[in-house]
Tab-separated table of C-alpha atoms in Angstrom:
chain	number	residue	atom	x	y	z
A	1	UNK	CA	0.000	0.000	0.000
A	2	UNK	CA	1.368	3.403	-1.007
A	3	UNK	CA	1.722	5.942	1.794
A	4	UNK	CA	2.702	9.574	1.206
A	5	UNK	CA	4.859	11.199	3.909
A	6	UNK	CA	4.950	14.986	4.140
A	7	UNK	CA	7.127	17.373	6.183
A	8	UNK	CA	6.273	21.084	6.166
A	9	UNK	CA	7.793	24.174	7.729
A	10	UNK	CA	4.640	26.284	7.547
A	11	UNK	CA	2.459	23.586	9.155
A	12	UNK	CA	4.965	23.353	11.968
A	13	UNK	CA	5.207	27.109	12.437
A	14	UNK	CA	1.524	27.135	13.443
A	15	UNK	CA	2.003	24.365	16.009
A	16	UNK	CA	5.171	26.063	17.281
A	17	UNK	CA	3.217	29.266	17.980
A	18	UNK	CA	0.259	27.342	19.444
A	19	UNK	CA	2.618	25.666	21.924
A	20	UNK	CA	2.913	29.132	23.509
A	21	UNK	CA	-0.879	29.611	23.868
A	22	UNK	CA	-2.886	28.053	26.701
A	23	UNK	CA	-6.108	26.653	25.275
A	24	UNK	CA	-9.027	25.695	27.488
A	25	UNK	CA	-9.972	22.478	25.685
A	26	UNK	CA	-8.533	19.212	24.397
A	27	UNK	CA	-6.752	20.875	21.473
A	28	UNK	CA	-4.312	22.545	23.891
A	29	UNK	CA	-0.656	22.355	22.825
A	30	UNK	CA	0.794	24.643	25.510
A	31	UNK	CA	4.066	23.166	26.739
A	32	UNK	CA	6.348	24.892	29.223
A	33	UNK	CA	9.231	22.485	28.592
A	34	UNK	CA	9.061	23.108	24.849
A	35	UNK	CA	9.010	26.869	25.481
A	36	UNK	CA	12.128	26.568	27.658
A	37	UNK	CA	13.871	24.409	25.047
A	38	UNK	CA	13.144	26.956	22.315
A	39	UNK	CA	14.377	29.803	24.511
A	40	UNK	CA	17.687	27.965	24.878
A	41	UNK	CA	17.856	27.462	21.117
A	42	UNK	CA	17.380	31.190	20.548
A	43	UNK	CA	20.071	32.045	23.075
A	44	UNK	CA	19.906	35.794	22.699
A	45	UNK	CA	17.754	38.899	22.179
A	46	UNK	CA	15.194	37.793	19.604
A	47	UNK	CA	11.478	38.300	18.973
A	48	UNK	CA	9.450	37.675	22.146
A	49	UNK	CA	6.898	35.162	20.878
A	50	UNK	CA	5.921	34.273	24.462
A	51	UNK	CA	4.545	37.735	25.236
A	52	UNK	CA	3.098	38.146	21.748
A	53	UNK	CA	1.193	34.857	21.980
A	54	UNK	CA	-0.362	35.919	25.285
A	55	UNK	CA	-1.910	38.990	23.604
A	56	UNK	CA	-4.145	36.795	21.407
A	57	UNK	CA	-4.732	33.966	23.883
A	58	UNK	CA	-7.964	35.252	25.444
A	59	UNK	CA	-9.587	36.052	22.110
A	60	UNK	CA	-8.626	32.632	20.745
A	61	UNK	CA	-10.191	30.862	23.717
A	62	UNK	CA	-13.348	32.977	23.671
A	63	UNK	CA	-13.909	32.322	19.964
A	64	UNK	CA	-12.349	28.905	19.564
A	65	UNK	CA	-15.334	27.351	17.779
A	66	UNK	CA	-14.587	29.619	14.792
A	67	UNK	CA	-10.851	30.145	15.176
A	68	UNK	CA	-9.804	26.547	15.888
A	69	UNK	CA	-9.776	25.934	12.133
A	70	UNK	CA	-6.291	27.519	12.024
A	71	UNK	CA	-5.097	24.080	13.155
A	72	UNK	CA	-6.350	22.644	9.847
A	73	UNK	CA	-6.282	25.343	7.159
A	74	UNK	CA	-2.511	24.936	6.585
A	75	UNK	CA	-3.229	21.493	5.152
A	76	UNK	CA	-4.814	23.118	2.108
A	77	UNK	CA	-1.933	25.537	1.555
A	78	UNK	CA	1.200	24.640	-0.357
A	79	UNK	CA	3.251	27.568	0.939
A	80	UNK	CA	3.664	29.887	3.898
A	81	UNK	CA	2.249	32.879	1.974
A	82	UNK	CA	-0.762	30.843	0.870
A	83	UNK	CA	-1.413	29.883	4.482
A	84	UNK	CA	-1.398	33.474	5.692
A	85	UNK	CA	-3.726	34.475	2.868
A	86	UNK	CA	-6.078	31.608	3.724
A	87	UNK	CA	-6.287	32.854	7.296
A	88	UNK	CA	-7.303	36.336	6.165
A	89	UNK	CA	-9.805	35.198	3.533
A	90	UNK	CA	-11.481	32.305	5.364
A	91	UNK	CA	-15.179	33.109	5.013
A	92	UNK	CA	-16.295	32.008	8.485
A	93	UNK	CA	-14.043	34.518	10.257
A	94	UNK	CA	-15.759	37.745	11.239
A	95	UNK	CA	-14.208	41.134	10.671
A	96	UNK	CA	-13.568	41.299	14.404
A	97	UNK	CA	-11.757	37.949	14.161
A	98	UNK	CA	-9.560	39.339	11.392
A	99	UNK	CA	-8.670	42.493	13.313
A	100	UNK	CA	-8.342	41.036	16.810
A	101	UNK	CA	-6.815	37.665	16.031
A	102	UNK	CA	-5.834	36.856	12.445
A	103	UNK	CA	-3.827	40.001	11.681
A	104	UNK	CA	-1.944	39.814	15.019
A	105	UNK	CA	-1.393	36.077	14.436
A	106	UNK	CA	0.052	36.695	10.971
A	107	UNK	CA	2.343	39.344	12.442
A	108	UNK	CA	3.533	36.841	15.064
A	109	UNK	CA	4.106	34.249	12.337
A	110	UNK	CA	6.108	36.707	10.234
A	111	UNK	CA	8.360	37.760	13.080
A	112	UNK	CA	8.833	34.308	14.583
A	113	UNK	CA	9.468	32.672	11.197
A	114	UNK	CA	12.854	34.407	11.014
A	115	UNK	CA	14.034	32.104	13.793
A	116	UNK	CA	11.761	29.141	13.298
A	117	UNK	CA	12.349	28.315	9.643
A	118	UNK	CA	16.106	28.193	10.180
A	119	UNK	CA	15.616	26.082	13.314
A	120	UNK	CA	13.226	23.754	11.468
A	121	UNK	CA	15.630	23.279	8.555
A	122	UNK	CA	18.412	22.203	10.918
A	123	UNK	CA	16.090	19.834	12.786
A	124	UNK	CA	14.778	18.335	9.552
A	125	UNK	CA	18.298	17.750	8.247
A	126	UNK	CA	19.382	16.141	11.527
A	127	UNK	CA	16.469	13.726	11.323
A	128	UNK	CA	16.950	12.854	7.668
A	129	UNK	CA	18.831	9.604	8.501
A	130	UNK	CA	15.932	8.564	10.782
A	131	UNK	CA	13.139	9.169	8.304
A	132	UNK	CA	13.529	6.070	6.148
A	133	UNK	CA	13.309	3.647	9.076
A	134	UNK	CA	10.360	5.474	10.643
A	135	UNK	CA	8.499	5.673	7.349
A	136	UNK	CA	9.059	1.967	6.694
A	137	UNK	CA	7.586	1.178	10.110
A	138	UNK	CA	4.493	3.312	9.522
A	139	UNK	CA	3.954	1.988	6.005
A	140	UNK	CA	4.190	-1.600	7.238
A	141	UNK	CA	1.787	-0.953	10.123
A	142	UNK	CA	-0.694	0.869	7.917
A	143	UNK	CA	-0.609	-2.033	5.490
A	144	UNK	CA	-2.224	-4.193	8.161
A	145	UNK	CA	-5.186	-1.811	8.129
A	146	UNK	CA	-5.556	-1.774	4.344
A	147	UNK	CA	-9.169	-2.908	4.826
A	148	UNK	CA	-9.992	0.597	6.097
A	149	UNK	CA	-8.512	2.354	3.080
A	150	UNK	CA	-9.948	-0.193	0.659
A	151	UNK	CA	-13.433	0.062	2.157
A	152	UNK	CA	-13.553	3.834	1.765
A	153	UNK	CA	-11.534	3.859	-1.465
A	154	UNK	CA	-9.077	6.412	-0.113
A	155	UNK	CA	-5.333	6.867	-0.254
A	156	UNK	CA	-3.194	7.449	2.813
A	157	UNK	CA	-1.159	10.541	3.742
A	158	UNK	CA	0.994	11.039	6.861
A	159	UNK	CA	2.119	14.530	7.831
A	160	UNK	CA	5.102	14.370	10.174
A	161	UNK	CA	5.550	17.297	12.533
A	162	UNK	CA	8.876	18.014	14.168
A	163	UNK	CA	7.336	20.225	16.850
A	164	UNK	CA	3.686	19.499	17.697
A	165	UNK	CA	3.784	18.964	21.449
A	166	UNK	CA	0.958	16.437	21.902
A	167	UNK	CA	-1.872	14.631	20.171
A	168	UNK	CA	-2.310	15.041	16.429
A	169	UNK	CA	-4.582	16.559	13.816
A	170	UNK	CA	-6.812	14.667	11.410
A	171	UNK	CA	-7.820	16.208	8.088
A	172	UNK	CA	-11.110	14.867	6.727
A	173	UNK	CA	-12.036	17.539	4.178
A	174	UNK	CA	-10.718	15.696	1.136
A	175	UNK	CA	-12.708	12.742	-0.221
A	176	UNK	CA	-9.699	11.250	-2.016
A	177	UNK	CA	-7.582	10.309	0.994
A	178	UNK	CA	-7.193	10.030	4.735
A	179	UNK	CA	-4.639	12.493	6.077
A	180	UNK	CA	-3.367	13.173	9.584
A	181	UNK	CA	-0.536	15.001	11.261
A	182	UNK	CA	1.417	13.466	14.136
A	183	UNK	CA	4.679	14.164	15.907
A	184	UNK	CA	7.736	12.589	14.288
A	185	UNK	CA	8.834	9.822	16.698
A	186	UNK	CA	12.098	10.796	18.376
A	187	UNK	CA	13.062	7.156	18.941
A	188	UNK	CA	12.008	3.645	18.015
A	189	UNK	CA	10.382	3.349	21.457
A	190	UNK	CA	7.976	6.081	20.367
A	191	UNK	CA	6.927	4.359	17.140
A	192	UNK	CA	3.943	2.471	18.580
A	193	UNK	CA	2.443	5.485	20.338
A	194	UNK	CA	2.918	7.643	17.245
A	195	UNK	CA	1.244	5.013	15.092
A	196	UNK	CA	-1.683	4.683	17.504
A	197	UNK	CA	-2.126	8.466	17.410
A	198	UNK	CA	-2.102	8.319	13.613
A	199	UNK	CA	-4.717	5.564	13.548
A	200	UNK	CA	-6.787	7.557	16.028
A	201	UNK	CA	-6.803	10.599	13.743
A	202	UNK	CA	-7.704	8.527	10.676
A	203	UNK	CA	-10.540	6.800	12.513
A	204	UNK	CA	-12.184	10.124	13.312
A	205	UNK	CA	-12.587	10.444	9.555
A	206	UNK	CA	-15.175	7.672	9.442
A	207	UNK	CA	-16.640	7.437	12.963
A	208	UNK	CA	-17.518	11.105	13.551
A	209	UNK	CA	-20.306	10.818	10.973
A	210	UNK	CA	-21.983	8.135	13.130
A	211	UNK	CA	-22.841	10.834	15.671
A	212	UNK	CA	-24.896	12.771	13.115
A	213	UNK	CA	-24.163	16.070	14.840
A	214	UNK	CA	-21.867	19.066	14.679
A	215	UNK	CA	-18.912	18.181	16.882
A	216	UNK	CA	-18.012	20.923	19.313
A	217	UNK	CA	-15.657	21.386	22.247
A	218	UNK	CA	-18.379	23.165	24.202
A	219	UNK	CA	-21.263	20.708	24.408
A	220	UNK	CA	-19.605	17.359	25.122
A	221	UNK	CA	-19.895	16.081	21.550
A	222	UNK	CA	-16.112	16.211	21.084
A	223	UNK	CA	-15.598	13.991	24.122
A	224	UNK	CA	-18.201	11.573	22.782
A	225	UNK	CA	-16.466	11.481	19.389
A	226	UNK	CA	-13.191	10.709	21.149
A	227	UNK	CA	-14.764	7.799	23.021
A	228	UNK	CA	-16.183	6.363	19.791
A	229	UNK	CA	-12.763	6.492	18.137
A	230	UNK	CA	-11.067	4.917	21.143
A	231	UNK	CA	-13.533	2.011	21.122
A	232	UNK	CA	-13.355	1.638	17.323
A	233	UNK	CA	-9.572	1.482	17.335
A	234	UNK	CA	-9.597	-1.127	20.069
A	235	UNK	CA	-11.677	-3.451	17.894
A	236	UNK	CA	-9.654	-2.663	14.774
A	237	UNK	CA	-6.353	-3.355	16.510
A	238	UNK	CA	-7.710	-6.503	18.137
A	239	UNK	CA	-8.821	-7.788	14.734
A	240	UNK	CA	-5.676	-7.085	12.709
A	241	UNK	CA	-2.758	-6.639	15.145
A	242	UNK	CA	-3.766	-8.020	18.540
A	243	UNK	CA	-0.254	-7.976	19.991
A	244	UNK	CA	-0.431	-4.165	19.929
A	245	UNK	CA	-3.320	-4.133	22.432
A	246	UNK	CA	-1.122	-3.783	25.573
A	247	UNK	CA	0.573	-0.766	24.008
A	248	UNK	CA	-2.844	0.586	23.043
A	249	UNK	CA	-4.014	0.355	26.636
A	250	UNK	CA	-0.825	2.180	27.704
A	251	UNK	CA	-1.583	4.899	25.152
A	252	UNK	CA	-5.163	5.221	26.401
A	253	UNK	CA	-3.895	5.477	30.008
A	254	UNK	CA	-1.849	8.480	28.823
A	255	UNK	CA	0.952	8.238	31.357
A	256	UNK	CA	-1.284	7.623	34.372
A	257	UNK	CA	-0.799	4.726	36.742
A	258	UNK	CA	-4.011	3.072	35.545
A	259	UNK	CA	-3.457	-0.479	34.264
A	260	UNK	CA	-6.235	-1.430	31.860
A	261	UNK	CA	-7.521	-4.809	30.792
A	262	UNK	CA	-10.338	-5.476	28.323
A	263	UNK	CA	-13.081	-5.425	30.959
A	264	UNK	CA	-11.840	-2.181	32.517
A	265	UNK	CA	-11.416	-0.602	29.096
A	266	UNK	CA	-14.901	-1.452	27.812
A	267	UNK	CA	-16.453	-0.362	31.109
A	268	UNK	CA	-14.618	2.958	31.004
A	269	UNK	CA	-15.482	3.669	27.352
A	270	UNK	CA	-19.054	2.393	27.252
A	271	UNK	CA	-21.205	3.615	24.355
A	272	UNK	CA	-24.997	3.656	24.308
A	273	UNK	CA	-26.665	0.661	22.663
A	274	UNK	CA	-27.703	2.372	19.426
A	275	UNK	CA	-24.345	4.028	18.805
A	276	UNK	CA	-22.450	0.867	19.691
A	277	UNK	CA	-24.598	-1.137	17.242
A	278	UNK	CA	-23.901	1.327	14.433
A	279	UNK	CA	-20.181	1.200	15.180
A	280	UNK	CA	-20.063	-2.603	15.275
A	281	UNK	CA	-21.959	-2.825	11.982
A	282	UNK	CA	-19.560	-0.394	10.282
A	283	UNK	CA	-16.472	-2.141	11.642
A	284	UNK	CA	-17.865	-5.486	10.550
A	285	UNK	CA	-18.262	-4.221	6.999
A	286	UNK	CA	-14.766	-2.711	6.997
A	287	UNK	CA	-13.083	-5.857	8.290
A	288	UNK	CA	-14.762	-7.960	5.568
A	289	UNK	CA	-13.128	-5.842	2.846
């Protein structure tokens, strides 16, 4: 199965800036350790992205339902300039959004890019020898789930981020392929968790529609969509790569001391009868492909 791997400076610039902004929902990428690491990399009097990011933080949080799309718009842009233009011209942003958030954000991006693009180029070059092995691992793993891509008739794209601090981003706007962005694994020990995150993002692309609702951070529907994906991936992994289940439970535990088994897992992520039936029917059809 062919898998396209993509690395992009302008995608990563967005996630670099967002790592400096505290967000009051599950999309939060704020990371104090990353901020300290970047400060050491700068090592001198340079643009103060920390203070600048704080000036747009409140507006971003107050209007996240509209503005959160900045996490995804870069996917449709083949250059940094195209991305900035897309931010300004996106039709769902209000004029207040443009003045209070988008224009200040673009100014932050312009000033911080002077450091970040050079930093990113060095990081990308340093990781060049690691890419082939990592990509082979992901391609092999994804091949085990070819039933998913065959069922929906879609190709597979993996966007590797050098800087996103946690989680990933799934892109489901294009009917021709599944695409998701995850953090490039820093070591072979991180491969499994990175792959599970990738599968998680892809699965959103076909389970979110089962909810038949607009998914929002504010009304609990996002949490429900997460639970559906977590259950769906458990059954997918169990069907095609069962030895990964212990690692999957570790990923679900997310660094806590909770030790999950199947009974604990299914009790913790229990879906209502109707939704569970729809999910099981869809997974059954996929796994027959």
